[in-house]
Short mmCIF file of N, CA and C in Angstrom, two decimals:
data_model
loop_
_atom_site.label_atom_id
_atom_site.label_comp_id
_atom_site.label_asym_id
_atom_site.label_seq_id
_atom_site.Cartn_x
_atom_site.Cartn_y
_atom_site.Cartn_z
N UNK W 43 -160.21 -93.56 -49.53
CA UNK W 43 -160.61 -94.76 -48.54
C UNK W 43 -161.66 -93.94 -48.07
N UNK W 44 -161.38 -92.39 -47.34
CA UNK W 44 -162.25 -92.12 -46.59
C UNK W 44 -163.67 -91.54 -47.37
N UNK W 45 -163.50 -91.11 -48.94
CA UNK W 45 -164.70 -91.07 -49.84
C UNK W 45 -165.66 -92.32 -49.68
N UNK W 46 -164.91 -93.49 -50.01
CA UNK W 46 -165.78 -94.57 -49.96
C UNK W 46 -166.56 -95.12 -48.59
N UNK W 47 -165.74 -94.69 -47.48
CA UNK W 47 -166.33 -95.02 -46.36
C UNK W 47 -167.45 -93.98 -46.20
N UNK W 48 -167.26 -92.67 -46.20
CA UNK W 48 -168.40 -91.65 -46.20
C UNK W 48 -169.72 -92.01 -47.30
N UNK W 49 -169.56 -92.59 -48.28
CA UNK W 49 -170.44 -93.27 -49.14
C UNK W 49 -171.39 -94.40 -48.61
N UNK W 50 -170.41 -95.08 -48.47
CA UNK W 50 -171.07 -96.20 -47.41
C UNK W 50 -171.98 -95.85 -46.37
N UNK W 51 -171.39 -94.89 -45.52
CA UNK W 51 -172.63 -94.39 -44.26
C UNK W 51 -173.58 -93.85 -44.98
N UNK W 52 -173.65 -92.79 -45.94
CA UNK W 52 -174.68 -92.18 -46.43
C UNK W 52 -175.64 -93.24 -46.90
N UNK W 53 -175.12 -94.28 -47.44
CA UNK W 53 -175.96 -95.47 -47.89
C UNK W 53 -176.58 -96.07 -46.79
N UNK W 54 -176.04 -96.48 -46.00
CA UNK W 54 -176.31 -97.12 -44.75
C UNK W 54 -177.64 -96.23 -43.93
N UNK W 55 -177.21 -95.05 -43.70
CA UNK W 55 -178.00 -94.00 -43.11
C UNK W 55 -179.54 -93.78 -43.97
N UNK W 56 -179.29 -93.68 -45.02
CA UNK W 56 -180.20 -93.21 -46.30
C UNK W 56 -181.48 -94.42 -45.95
N UNK W 57 -180.76 -95.57 -45.94
CA UNK W 57 -181.67 -96.91 -45.84
C UNK W 57 -182.53 -97.19 -44.90
N UNK W 58 -181.64 -96.60 -43.39
CA UNK W 58 -182.13 -96.59 -42.04
C UNK W 58 -183.31 -95.36 -42.09
N UNK W 59 -183.12 -94.40 -42.59
CA UNK W 59 -184.30 -93.39 -42.44
C UNK W 59 -185.31 -93.94 -43.39
N UNK W 60 -185.15 -94.20 -44.27
CA UNK W 60 -186.36 -94.27 -45.40
C UNK W 60 -187.51 -95.61 -45.24
N UNK W 61 -187.00 -96.40 -44.15
CA UNK W 61 -187.57 -97.66 -43.47
C UNK W 61 -188.92 -96.86 -42.97
N UNK W 62 -188.83 -95.76 -42.11
CA UNK W 62 -190.22 -95.10 -41.76
C UNK W 62 -191.03 -96.02 -40.73
N UNK W 63 -192.49 -95.33 -40.71
CA UNK W 63 -193.32 -96.47 -40.27
C UNK W 63 -194.55 -96.67 -41.34
N UNK W 64 -195.04 -97.71 -41.37
CA UNK W 64 -196.41 -98.34 -41.70
C UNK W 64 -197.73 -97.89 -40.73
N UNK W 65 -198.44 -97.46 -41.26
CA UNK W 65 -199.86 -96.99 -40.60
C UNK W 65 -200.56 -97.90 -41.56
N UNK W 66 -201.62 -99.13 -40.99
CA UNK W 66 -202.42 -99.93 -41.57
C UNK W 66 -203.78 -99.67 -41.15
N UNK W 67 -204.92 -99.30 -41.89
CA UNK W 67 -206.17 -99.55 -41.53
C UNK W 67 -207.07 -100.23 -42.64
N UNK W 68 -208.42 -100.29 -42.01
CA UNK W 68 -209.39 -101.07 -43.18
C UNK W 68 -210.40 -100.29 -43.06
N UNK W 69 -211.49 -100.75 -43.64
CA UNK W 69 -212.90 -100.06 -43.48
C UNK W 69 -213.97 -100.12 -42.97
N UNK W 70 -213.50 -101.10 -41.70
CA UNK W 70 -214.37 -101.09 -40.31
C UNK W 70 -213.16 -101.39 -38.99
N UNK W 71 -212.83 -100.41 -38.94
CA UNK W 71 -212.30 -100.07 -37.64
C UNK W 71 -211.11 -100.64 -36.71
N UNK W 72 -210.40 -101.49 -37.81
CA UNK W 72 -209.28 -102.02 -37.12
C UNK W 72 -208.40 -101.48 -37.94
N UNK W 73 -207.17 -100.84 -37.20
CA UNK W 73 -206.23 -99.99 -37.48
C UNK W 73 -205.02 -100.26 -36.32
N UNK W 74 -203.66 -100.09 -37.24
CA UNK W 74 -202.36 -100.37 -36.33
C UNK W 74 -201.22 -99.96 -36.73
N UNK W 75 -200.00 -99.78 -35.96
CA UNK W 75 -198.98 -99.14 -36.45
C UNK W 75 -198.26 -100.28 -36.60
N UNK W 76 -196.94 -100.35 -37.45
CA UNK W 76 -195.96 -101.35 -37.28
C UNK W 76 -195.37 -101.58 -36.25
N UNK W 77 -195.35 -100.83 -35.39
CA UNK W 77 -194.81 -101.23 -33.77
C UNK W 77 -196.03 -101.58 -33.02
N UNK W 78 -197.16 -101.80 -33.47
CA UNK W 78 -197.97 -102.67 -32.64
C UNK W 78 -198.98 -101.81 -31.78
N UNK W 79 -199.02 -100.47 -31.89
CA UNK W 79 -200.07 -99.77 -31.90
C UNK W 79 -201.34 -100.02 -32.09
N UNK W 80 -202.37 -99.56 -31.66
CA UNK W 80 -203.85 -99.66 -32.40
C UNK W 80 -204.13 -97.86 -32.36
N UNK W 81 -204.95 -98.00 -33.54
CA UNK W 81 -205.35 -96.62 -33.74
C UNK W 81 -206.78 -96.57 -33.39
N UNK W 82 -207.06 -95.26 -32.62
CA UNK W 82 -208.39 -94.94 -32.17
C UNK W 82 -209.02 -94.76 -33.51
N UNK W 83 -210.28 -95.06 -33.42
CA UNK W 83 -211.11 -94.57 -34.65
C UNK W 83 -212.80 -93.91 -33.75
N UNK W 84 -213.24 -93.56 -34.98
CA UNK W 84 -214.96 -93.35 -34.69
C UNK W 84 -215.51 -92.97 -36.02
N UNK W 85 -216.71 -92.26 -35.81
CA UNK W 85 -217.74 -91.92 -36.63
C UNK W 85 -217.74 -90.66 -36.77
N UNK W 86 -217.66 -89.61 -37.63
CA UNK W 86 -217.82 -88.15 -37.24
C UNK W 86 -218.15 -87.72 -38.79
N UNK W 87 -218.30 -86.28 -38.92
CA UNK W 87 -218.60 -85.76 -40.17
C UNK W 87 -217.16 -84.83 -40.49
N UNK W 88 -216.46 -84.91 -41.13
CA UNK W 88 -215.40 -84.03 -41.36
C UNK W 88 -215.88 -82.44 -41.88
N UNK W 89 -214.87 -81.55 -41.66
CA UNK W 89 -215.47 -80.20 -42.34
C UNK W 89 -216.33 -80.00 -43.73
N UNK W 90 -215.97 -80.92 -44.39
CA UNK W 90 -216.36 -80.90 -45.86
C UNK W 90 -216.45 -82.48 -46.26
N UNK W 91 -217.57 -83.16 -46.47
CA UNK W 91 -217.94 -84.26 -46.51
C UNK W 91 -219.09 -84.74 -45.97
N UNK W 92 -219.33 -85.83 -45.81
CA UNK W 92 -220.28 -86.78 -45.15
C UNK W 92 -219.93 -87.43 -44.00
N UNK W 93 -220.84 -87.92 -43.30
CA UNK W 93 -220.31 -88.79 -42.11
C UNK W 93 -219.93 -89.95 -42.47
N UNK W 94 -218.74 -90.51 -41.84
CA UNK W 94 -218.15 -91.81 -41.88
C UNK W 94 -216.67 -92.12 -40.85
N UNK W 95 -216.08 -93.25 -41.01
CA UNK W 95 -215.11 -93.76 -40.19
C UNK W 95 -214.00 -93.05 -40.57
N UNK W 96 -213.23 -92.57 -39.37
CA UNK W 96 -212.00 -91.96 -39.38
C UNK W 96 -211.31 -92.76 -38.04
N UNK W 97 -209.85 -92.28 -38.60
CA UNK W 97 -209.04 -93.09 -37.48
C UNK W 97 -208.06 -91.84 -37.05
N UNK W 98 -207.70 -91.68 -36.01
CA UNK W 98 -206.78 -90.87 -35.17
C UNK W 98 -205.45 -91.04 -35.60
N UNK W 99 -204.19 -90.48 -36.40
CA UNK W 99 -203.05 -90.59 -36.78
C UNK W 99 -202.41 -90.55 -35.98
N UNK W 100 -201.05 -91.37 -35.67
CA UNK W 100 -200.35 -91.48 -34.43
C UNK W 100 -199.00 -90.69 -34.89
N UNK W 101 -199.19 -89.52 -35.42
CA UNK W 101 -198.27 -88.49 -35.85
C UNK W 101 -198.40 -86.87 -35.49
N UNK W 102 -197.47 -86.28 -35.55
CA UNK W 102 -197.97 -84.82 -35.04
C UNK W 102 -198.64 -84.28 -36.51
N UNK W 103 -199.70 -83.36 -36.14
CA UNK W 103 -200.45 -82.94 -37.30
C UNK W 103 -199.94 -82.24 -38.36
N UNK W 104 -198.66 -81.78 -38.01
CA UNK W 104 -198.22 -80.95 -39.25
C UNK W 104 -196.75 -81.22 -39.52
N UNK W 105 -196.32 -82.66 -39.17
CA UNK W 105 -195.41 -83.17 -39.00
C UNK W 105 -194.71 -83.75 -40.55
N UNK W 106 -193.88 -84.55 -40.74
CA UNK W 106 -193.48 -85.10 -42.14
C UNK W 106 -194.65 -86.04 -42.35
N UNK W 107 -195.14 -86.40 -43.47
CA UNK W 107 -195.85 -87.54 -43.52
C UNK W 107 -197.55 -87.20 -43.40
N UNK W 108 -197.74 -86.23 -42.85
CA UNK W 108 -199.08 -85.81 -42.77
C UNK W 108 -199.75 -84.62 -43.89
N UNK W 109 -200.71 -84.91 -44.63
CA UNK W 109 -200.98 -83.86 -45.64
C UNK W 109 -202.36 -83.67 -45.52
N UNK W 110 -203.37 -82.69 -46.04
CA UNK W 110 -204.53 -82.41 -46.08
C UNK W 110 -204.92 -82.36 -47.36
N UNK W 111 -205.98 -83.50 -47.51
CA UNK W 111 -206.42 -83.94 -49.22
C UNK W 111 -206.78 -85.13 -49.18
N UNK W 112 -207.48 -85.43 -50.28
CA UNK W 112 -207.59 -86.85 -50.55
C UNK W 112 -206.81 -87.80 -51.42
N UNK W 113 -206.84 -88.98 -51.11
CA UNK W 113 -206.20 -90.53 -51.91
C UNK W 113 -207.42 -91.01 -52.61
N UNK W 114 -207.54 -91.01 -53.50
CA UNK W 114 -208.46 -91.70 -54.18
C UNK W 114 -208.10 -93.08 -54.77
N UNK W 115 -208.72 -93.99 -54.40
CA UNK W 115 -208.31 -95.63 -54.53
C UNK W 115 -209.12 -95.89 -56.12
N UNK W 116 -208.60 -96.21 -56.81
CA UNK W 116 -209.24 -96.53 -58.08
C UNK W 116 -208.96 -98.45 -58.08
N UNK W 117 -210.15 -98.91 -58.76
CA UNK W 117 -210.72 -100.36 -59.12
C UNK W 117 -209.42 -100.88 -59.27
N UNK W 118 -209.04 -102.29 -59.33
CA UNK W 118 -207.60 -102.62 -60.14
C UNK W 118 -207.77 -102.63 -61.42
N UNK W 119 -206.52 -102.63 -62.14
CA UNK W 119 -206.40 -102.07 -63.41
C UNK W 119 -207.45 -102.75 -64.33
N UNK W 120 -207.51 -104.13 -63.83
CA UNK W 120 -208.23 -104.92 -64.83
C UNK W 120 -209.92 -104.91 -64.87
N UNK W 121 -209.98 -103.74 -64.15
CA UNK W 121 -211.69 -103.50 -64.18
C UNK W 121 -211.74 -102.53 -64.28
N UNK W 122 -213.04 -101.89 -64.23
CA UNK W 122 -213.51 -100.37 -64.76
C UNK W 122 -212.65 -99.42 -63.65
N UNK W 123 -212.10 -98.37 -64.44
CA UNK W 123 -210.87 -97.58 -63.26
C UNK W 123 -212.09 -96.64 -62.78
N UNK W 124 -212.62 -96.74 -61.69
CA UNK W 124 -213.68 -96.16 -60.85
C UNK W 124 -213.26 -96.12 -59.76
N UNK W 125 -213.55 -94.69 -58.85
CA UNK W 125 -213.16 -94.53 -57.71
C UNK W 125 -213.86 -95.82 -56.67
N UNK W 126 -213.24 -96.54 -55.87
CA UNK W 126 -213.81 -97.56 -55.06
C UNK W 126 -213.59 -96.96 -53.46
N UNK W 127 -212.77 -96.22 -53.27
CA UNK W 127 -212.37 -95.75 -51.95
C UNK W 127 -211.94 -94.23 -51.83
N UNK W 128 -212.11 -93.49 -51.07
CA UNK W 128 -211.24 -92.19 -50.69
C UNK W 128 -210.93 -92.15 -49.02
N UNK W 129 -209.55 -91.95 -49.26
CA UNK W 129 -208.76 -91.57 -47.75
C UNK W 129 -208.47 -90.10 -47.94
N UNK W 130 -209.54 -89.65 -46.84
CA UNK W 130 -209.42 -87.80 -46.72
C UNK W 130 -208.53 -87.49 -45.57
N UNK W 131 -207.40 -86.95 -45.67
CA UNK W 131 -206.70 -86.57 -44.56
C UNK W 131 -206.65 -85.34 -44.34
N UNK W 132 -207.02 -84.81 -42.87
CA UNK W 132 -207.22 -83.75 -42.55
C UNK W 132 -206.81 -83.39 -40.98
N UNK W 133 -206.68 -82.04 -40.86
CA UNK W 133 -206.54 -81.74 -39.58
C UNK W 133 -207.67 -81.38 -38.95
N UNK W 134 -207.94 -81.54 -37.69
CA UNK W 134 -208.80 -81.45 -36.94
C UNK W 134 -208.39 -80.40 -35.57
N UNK W 135 -209.05 -78.94 -35.66
CA UNK W 135 -208.63 -78.53 -34.55
C UNK W 135 -209.89 -78.64 -33.45
N UNK W 136 -209.20 -79.64 -32.32
CA UNK W 136 -210.11 -79.70 -31.42
C UNK W 136 -210.37 -78.47 -30.27
N UNK W 137 -209.20 -77.61 -30.16
CA UNK W 137 -209.30 -76.35 -29.63
C UNK W 137 -207.98 -75.51 -30.11
N UNK W 138 -207.97 -74.46 -29.93
CA UNK W 138 -207.19 -73.58 -30.24
C UNK W 138 -205.60 -73.93 -30.19
N UNK W 139 -205.33 -74.89 -28.98
CA UNK W 139 -203.95 -75.41 -28.79
C UNK W 139 -203.72 -77.08 -29.31
N UNK W 140 -204.96 -77.66 -29.44
CA UNK W 140 -204.87 -79.05 -29.86
C UNK W 140 -205.47 -79.42 -31.36
N UNK W 141 -204.45 -79.88 -32.03
CA UNK W 141 -204.86 -80.45 -33.34
C UNK W 141 -204.58 -82.20 -33.48
N UNK W 142 -205.42 -82.86 -34.14
CA UNK W 142 -205.62 -84.02 -34.20
C UNK W 142 -205.47 -84.35 -35.77
N UNK W 143 -204.41 -85.40 -36.31
CA UNK W 143 -204.24 -85.73 -37.44
C UNK W 143 -205.22 -86.82 -37.92
N UNK W 144 -206.13 -86.57 -38.55
CA UNK W 144 -206.85 -87.82 -39.27
C UNK W 144 -207.23 -88.37 -40.42
N UNK W 145 -207.49 -89.57 -40.56
CA UNK W 145 -207.63 -89.95 -41.96
C UNK W 145 -209.46 -90.47 -41.98
N UNK W 146 -210.30 -90.12 -42.72
CA UNK W 146 -211.48 -90.41 -42.92
C UNK W 146 -211.51 -91.35 -44.06
N UNK W 147 -212.31 -92.49 -43.90
CA UNK W 147 -212.32 -93.51 -44.82
C UNK W 147 -213.87 -93.50 -45.48
N UNK W 148 -213.73 -93.58 -46.86
CA UNK W 148 -215.16 -93.27 -47.31
C UNK W 148 -214.97 -94.69 -48.32
N UNK W 149 -216.16 -95.28 -48.43
CA UNK W 149 -216.13 -96.76 -49.41
C UNK W 149 -217.49 -96.44 -50.42
N UNK W 150 -217.32 -97.09 -51.57
CA UNK W 150 -218.83 -96.78 -52.07
C UNK W 150 -219.62 -97.94 -51.20
N UNK W 151 -220.82 -97.55 -51.28
CA UNK W 151 -221.54 -98.22 -50.53
C UNK W 151 -222.66 -99.58 -51.54
N UNK W 152 -221.93 -100.13 -52.63
CA UNK W 152 -222.67 -100.92 -53.61
C UNK W 152 -222.53 -102.31 -53.05
N UNK W 153 -221.65 -102.73 -52.34
CA UNK W 153 -221.46 -103.88 -51.84
C UNK W 153 -222.35 -104.85 -51.19
N UNK W 154 -223.06 -105.84 -51.51
CA UNK W 154 -224.24 -106.32 -50.76
C UNK W 154 -223.26 -107.77 -49.81
N UNK W 155 -223.59 -107.42 -48.73
CA UNK W 155 -222.82 -108.17 -47.71
C UNK W 155 -223.53 -108.78 -46.61
N UNK W 156 -223.77 -109.94 -46.31
CA UNK W 156 -224.91 -110.51 -45.81
C UNK W 156 -224.50 -110.31 -44.00
N UNK W 157 -222.98 -110.03 -43.87
CA UNK W 157 -222.66 -109.70 -42.44
C UNK W 157 -222.70 -108.11 -42.17
N UNK W 158 -223.35 -107.45 -43.07
CA UNK W 158 -223.50 -106.11 -42.46
C UNK W 158 -222.54 -105.00 -43.28
N UNK W 159 -222.88 -103.91 -43.53
CA UNK W 159 -222.08 -102.96 -44.11
C UNK W 159 -220.94 -102.65 -43.08
N UNK W 160 -219.67 -102.16 -43.60
CA UNK W 160 -218.60 -101.52 -43.23
C UNK W 160 -218.72 -100.43 -42.72
N UNK W 161 -217.78 -99.94 -41.81
CA UNK W 161 -218.28 -98.30 -40.87
C UNK W 161 -217.96 -97.29 -41.88
N UNK W 162 -217.20 -97.55 -43.10
CA UNK W 162 -216.65 -96.67 -44.01
C UNK W 162 -217.99 -96.83 -45.28
N UNK W 163 -218.53 -97.68 -45.46
CA UNK W 163 -219.47 -97.96 -46.64
C UNK W 163 -220.90 -96.85 -46.47
N UNK W 164 -220.24 -95.70 -46.79
CA UNK W 164 -221.10 -94.33 -46.96
C UNK W 164 -221.22 -93.93 -48.00
N UNK W 165 -220.74 -94.30 -48.98
CA UNK W 165 -220.52 -93.63 -50.45
C UNK W 165 -219.24 -92.65 -50.39
N UNK W 166 -219.33 -92.48 -51.61
CA UNK W 166 -217.86 -91.46 -52.04
C UNK W 166 -218.33 -89.97 -51.99
N UNK W 167 -217.64 -89.13 -51.57
CA UNK W 167 -217.97 -87.71 -51.34
C UNK W 167 -218.13 -87.31 -52.59
N UNK W 168 -218.77 -86.29 -52.98
CA UNK W 168 -219.33 -85.44 -54.09
C UNK W 168 -218.06 -84.75 -54.75
N UNK W 169 -217.16 -83.87 -53.93
CA UNK W 169 -215.93 -83.20 -54.11
C UNK W 169 -214.85 -83.92 -53.81
N UNK W 170 -213.77 -83.76 -54.38
CA UNK W 170 -212.57 -84.46 -53.92
C UNK W 170 -211.79 -83.00 -53.51
N UNK W 171 -210.97 -83.48 -52.49
CA UNK W 171 -209.72 -82.24 -51.97
C UNK W 171 -208.46 -82.58 -52.59
N UNK W 172 -207.95 -82.18 -53.56
CA UNK W 172 -206.67 -81.98 -54.17
C UNK W 172 -206.24 -83.32 -54.27
N UNK W 173 -207.07 -84.40 -55.23
CA UNK W 173 -206.99 -85.70 -55.08
C UNK W 173 -205.41 -86.41 -55.68
N UNK W 174 -204.87 -87.44 -55.33
CA UNK W 174 -203.79 -88.30 -55.72
C UNK W 174 -204.49 -89.59 -56.07
N UNK W 175 -204.51 -90.30 -57.15
CA UNK W 175 -204.96 -91.28 -57.61
C UNK W 175 -204.20 -92.53 -57.11
N UNK W 176 -204.53 -93.71 -56.68
CA UNK W 176 -203.63 -94.91 -56.32
C UNK W 176 -204.75 -96.14 -56.89
N UNK W 177 -203.70 -97.14 -57.49
CA UNK W 177 -204.50 -98.09 -57.89
C UNK W 177 -204.56 -99.54 -56.74
N UNK W 178 -205.72 -99.94 -56.47
CA UNK W 178 -205.87 -101.11 -55.59
C UNK W 178 -204.94 -102.09 -56.09
N UNK W 179 -204.29 -102.93 -55.32
CA UNK W 179 -203.46 -104.08 -55.67
C UNK W 179 -204.31 -105.03 -55.06
N UNK W 180 -204.34 -106.37 -55.93
CA UNK W 180 -205.08 -107.93 -55.43
C UNK W 180 -206.58 -107.86 -56.09
N UNK W 181 -207.03 -109.07 -55.84
CA UNK W 181 -208.31 -109.48 -56.76
C UNK W 181 -209.63 -108.65 -55.76
N UNK W 182 -210.66 -108.33 -56.73
CA UNK W 182 -211.50 -107.55 -56.10
C UNK W 182 -212.39 -108.71 -55.27
N UNK W 183 -213.05 -108.61 -54.30
CA UNK W 183 -213.75 -109.29 -53.55
C UNK W 183 -212.55 -110.20 -52.50
N UNK W 184 -211.35 -110.25 -52.75
CA UNK W 184 -210.66 -110.70 -52.24
C UNK W 184 -209.64 -109.77 -51.23
N UNK W 185 -208.35 -110.33 -50.85
CA UNK W 185 -207.78 -109.43 -49.91
C UNK W 185 -206.87 -108.48 -50.79
N UNK W 186 -207.57 -107.08 -50.81
CA UNK W 186 -207.04 -106.40 -51.74
C UNK W 186 -206.53 -104.94 -51.16
N UNK W 187 -205.49 -104.07 -51.63
CA UNK W 187 -205.15 -102.93 -50.64
C UNK W 187 -204.61 -102.19 -51.43
N UNK W 188 -204.29 -100.87 -50.98
CA UNK W 188 -203.46 -99.66 -51.57
C UNK W 188 -202.46 -99.18 -50.82
N UNK W 189 -201.40 -98.56 -51.12
CA UNK W 189 -200.32 -98.06 -50.34
C UNK W 189 -200.04 -96.64 -50.80
N UNK W 190 -200.06 -95.63 -49.77
CA UNK W 190 -199.79 -94.36 -50.22
C UNK W 190 -198.59 -93.78 -49.43
N UNK W 191 -197.52 -93.53 -49.86
CA UNK W 191 -196.24 -93.09 -48.92
C UNK W 191 -196.19 -91.56 -49.42
N UNK W 192 -196.10 -90.86 -47.99
CA UNK W 192 -195.80 -89.48 -48.10
C UNK W 192 -194.43 -89.41 -46.93
N UNK W 193 -193.60 -88.90 -47.32
CA UNK W 193 -192.25 -88.55 -46.48
C UNK W 193 -192.11 -90.05 -46.18
N UNK W 194 -191.85 -90.27 -44.69
CA UNK W 194 -191.18 -91.56 -44.12
C UNK W 194 -192.26 -92.69 -43.70
N UNK W 195 -193.68 -91.83 -44.00
CA UNK W 195 -194.75 -92.78 -43.57
C UNK W 195 -195.69 -93.63 -44.57
N UNK W 196 -195.82 -94.70 -44.64
CA UNK W 196 -196.82 -95.69 -45.49
C UNK W 196 -198.02 -95.50 -45.15
N UNK W 197 -199.04 -95.01 -45.71
CA UNK W 197 -200.39 -95.58 -45.25
C UNK W 197 -200.79 -96.75 -46.23
N UNK W 198 -201.10 -98.01 -45.23
CA UNK W 198 -201.33 -99.24 -46.02
C UNK W 198 -202.96 -99.19 -45.85
N UNK W 199 -203.69 -98.95 -46.76
CA UNK W 199 -205.36 -99.32 -46.66
C UNK W 199 -205.54 -100.84 -47.29
N UNK W 200 -206.35 -101.29 -46.26
CA UNK W 200 -206.80 -102.67 -46.92
C UNK W 200 -208.41 -101.97 -47.30
N UNK W 201 -208.54 -102.41 -48.47
CA UNK W 201 -209.84 -102.42 -49.20
C UNK W 201 -211.29 -103.04 -48.86
N UNK W 202 -210.59 -104.37 -49.18
CA UNK W 202 -211.71 -105.54 -49.15
C UNK W 202 -210.82 -106.65 -48.38
N UNK W 203 -211.73 -107.40 -47.44
CA UNK W 203 -211.35 -108.44 -46.71
C UNK W 203 -212.31 -109.68 -46.98
N UNK W 204 -211.94 -110.80 -47.56
CA UNK W 204 -212.94 -111.81 -47.81
C UNK W 204 -213.72 -112.09 -46.13
N UNK W 205 -214.83 -112.14 -46.43
CA UNK W 205 -215.74 -112.39 -45.69
C UNK W 205 -215.50 -113.71 -45.19
N UNK W 206 -216.07 -114.31 -43.82
CA UNK W 206 -216.17 -115.66 -43.44
C UNK W 206 -216.54 -116.27 -44.15
N UNK W 207 -217.65 -116.31 -44.80
CA UNK W 207 -218.53 -117.46 -45.72
C UNK W 207 -217.92 -117.56 -47.01
N UNK W 208 -217.30 -116.39 -47.35
CA UNK W 208 -216.44 -116.52 -48.93
C UNK W 208 -215.24 -117.25 -48.40
N UNK W 209 -214.39 -117.33 -47.39
CA UNK W 209 -213.44 -117.97 -47.07
C UNK W 209 -213.74 -119.51 -46.81
N UNK W 210 -214.92 -120.07 -46.31
CA UNK W 210 -215.46 -121.19 -45.80
C UNK W 210 -215.51 -121.64 -47.35
N UNK W 211 -216.34 -120.91 -48.35
CA UNK W 211 -216.55 -121.56 -49.74
C UNK W 211 -215.37 -122.09 -50.55
N UNK W 212 -214.35 -121.08 -50.33
CA UNK W 212 -213.01 -121.34 -50.80
C UNK W 212 -212.55 -122.91 -50.25
N UNK W 213 -212.47 -122.80 -48.90
CA UNK W 213 -212.07 -124.06 -48.31
C UNK W 213 -212.68 -125.21 -49.12
N UNK W 214 -214.02 -125.08 -49.00
CA UNK W 214 -214.65 -126.40 -49.37
C UNK W 214 -214.46 -126.72 -50.70
N UNK W 215 -214.23 -125.74 -51.56
CA UNK W 215 -213.84 -125.75 -52.96
C UNK W 215 -212.53 -126.50 -53.29
N UNK W 216 -211.34 -125.96 -52.57
CA UNK W 216 -210.07 -126.96 -52.48
C UNK W 216 -210.32 -128.19 -51.65
N UNK W 217 -211.09 -128.59 -51.02
CA UNK W 217 -211.30 -129.77 -50.56
C UNK W 217 -211.69 -130.57 -51.72
N UNK W 218 -212.81 -130.33 -52.02
CA UNK W 218 -213.23 -131.11 -53.17
C UNK W 218 -212.21 -131.40 -54.34
N UNK W 219 -211.80 -130.35 -54.51
CA UNK W 219 -210.58 -130.35 -55.67
C UNK W 219 -209.40 -131.60 -55.18
N UNK W 220 -209.07 -131.59 -53.80
CA UNK W 220 -208.05 -132.66 -53.52
C UNK W 220 -208.51 -133.65 -53.21
N UNK W 221 -209.72 -134.05 -53.18
CA UNK W 221 -210.25 -135.03 -52.83
C UNK W 221 -210.66 -135.89 -54.36
N UNK W 222 -211.06 -134.92 -54.93
CA UNK W 222 -211.18 -135.59 -56.82
C UNK W 222 -209.95 -136.13 -57.03
N UNK W 223 -208.88 -135.53 -56.78
CA UNK W 223 -207.70 -135.94 -57.32
C UNK W 223 -207.18 -137.39 -56.95
N UNK W 224 -207.57 -137.69 -55.61
CA UNK W 224 -207.27 -138.85 -55.07
C UNK W 224 -208.04 -139.77 -55.63
#
């Protein structure tokens, strides 16, 4: 009986610990944690690479879940397997005593967007730092994303968000189909 209780307790604790936190962010300065904190962001040049959007991560710079290197986001499986985004995780030394964990977001700058370019539409860096590759999930040009988990932290990157004009056109198309059926 004691053994069964111990096994159940370990399972419950493992499930509770493995929940972790989710840090979500996009290509244009919208970032938040699952407990409702907003991520600070800016535009800067990392030690290696070119200027682009970055987010300040709300985790200790050397704690679990913080890596240094790149996560290369590949286009969905049903399109060409090319890199569409790069998430560059780096610890930035603001002073000898202060270190800040950041994620720099690079996106290809091939999108033609009537609403303007996103802050991360600066092009893919020439060289990748110890890359890990993940696939985007969801339709291109629609709401698609990529998740990357390290330790108990999941980084949820929203790659494409439909623009207001696209959503309006989809709505009009749906209305015309409903109207045609009547």
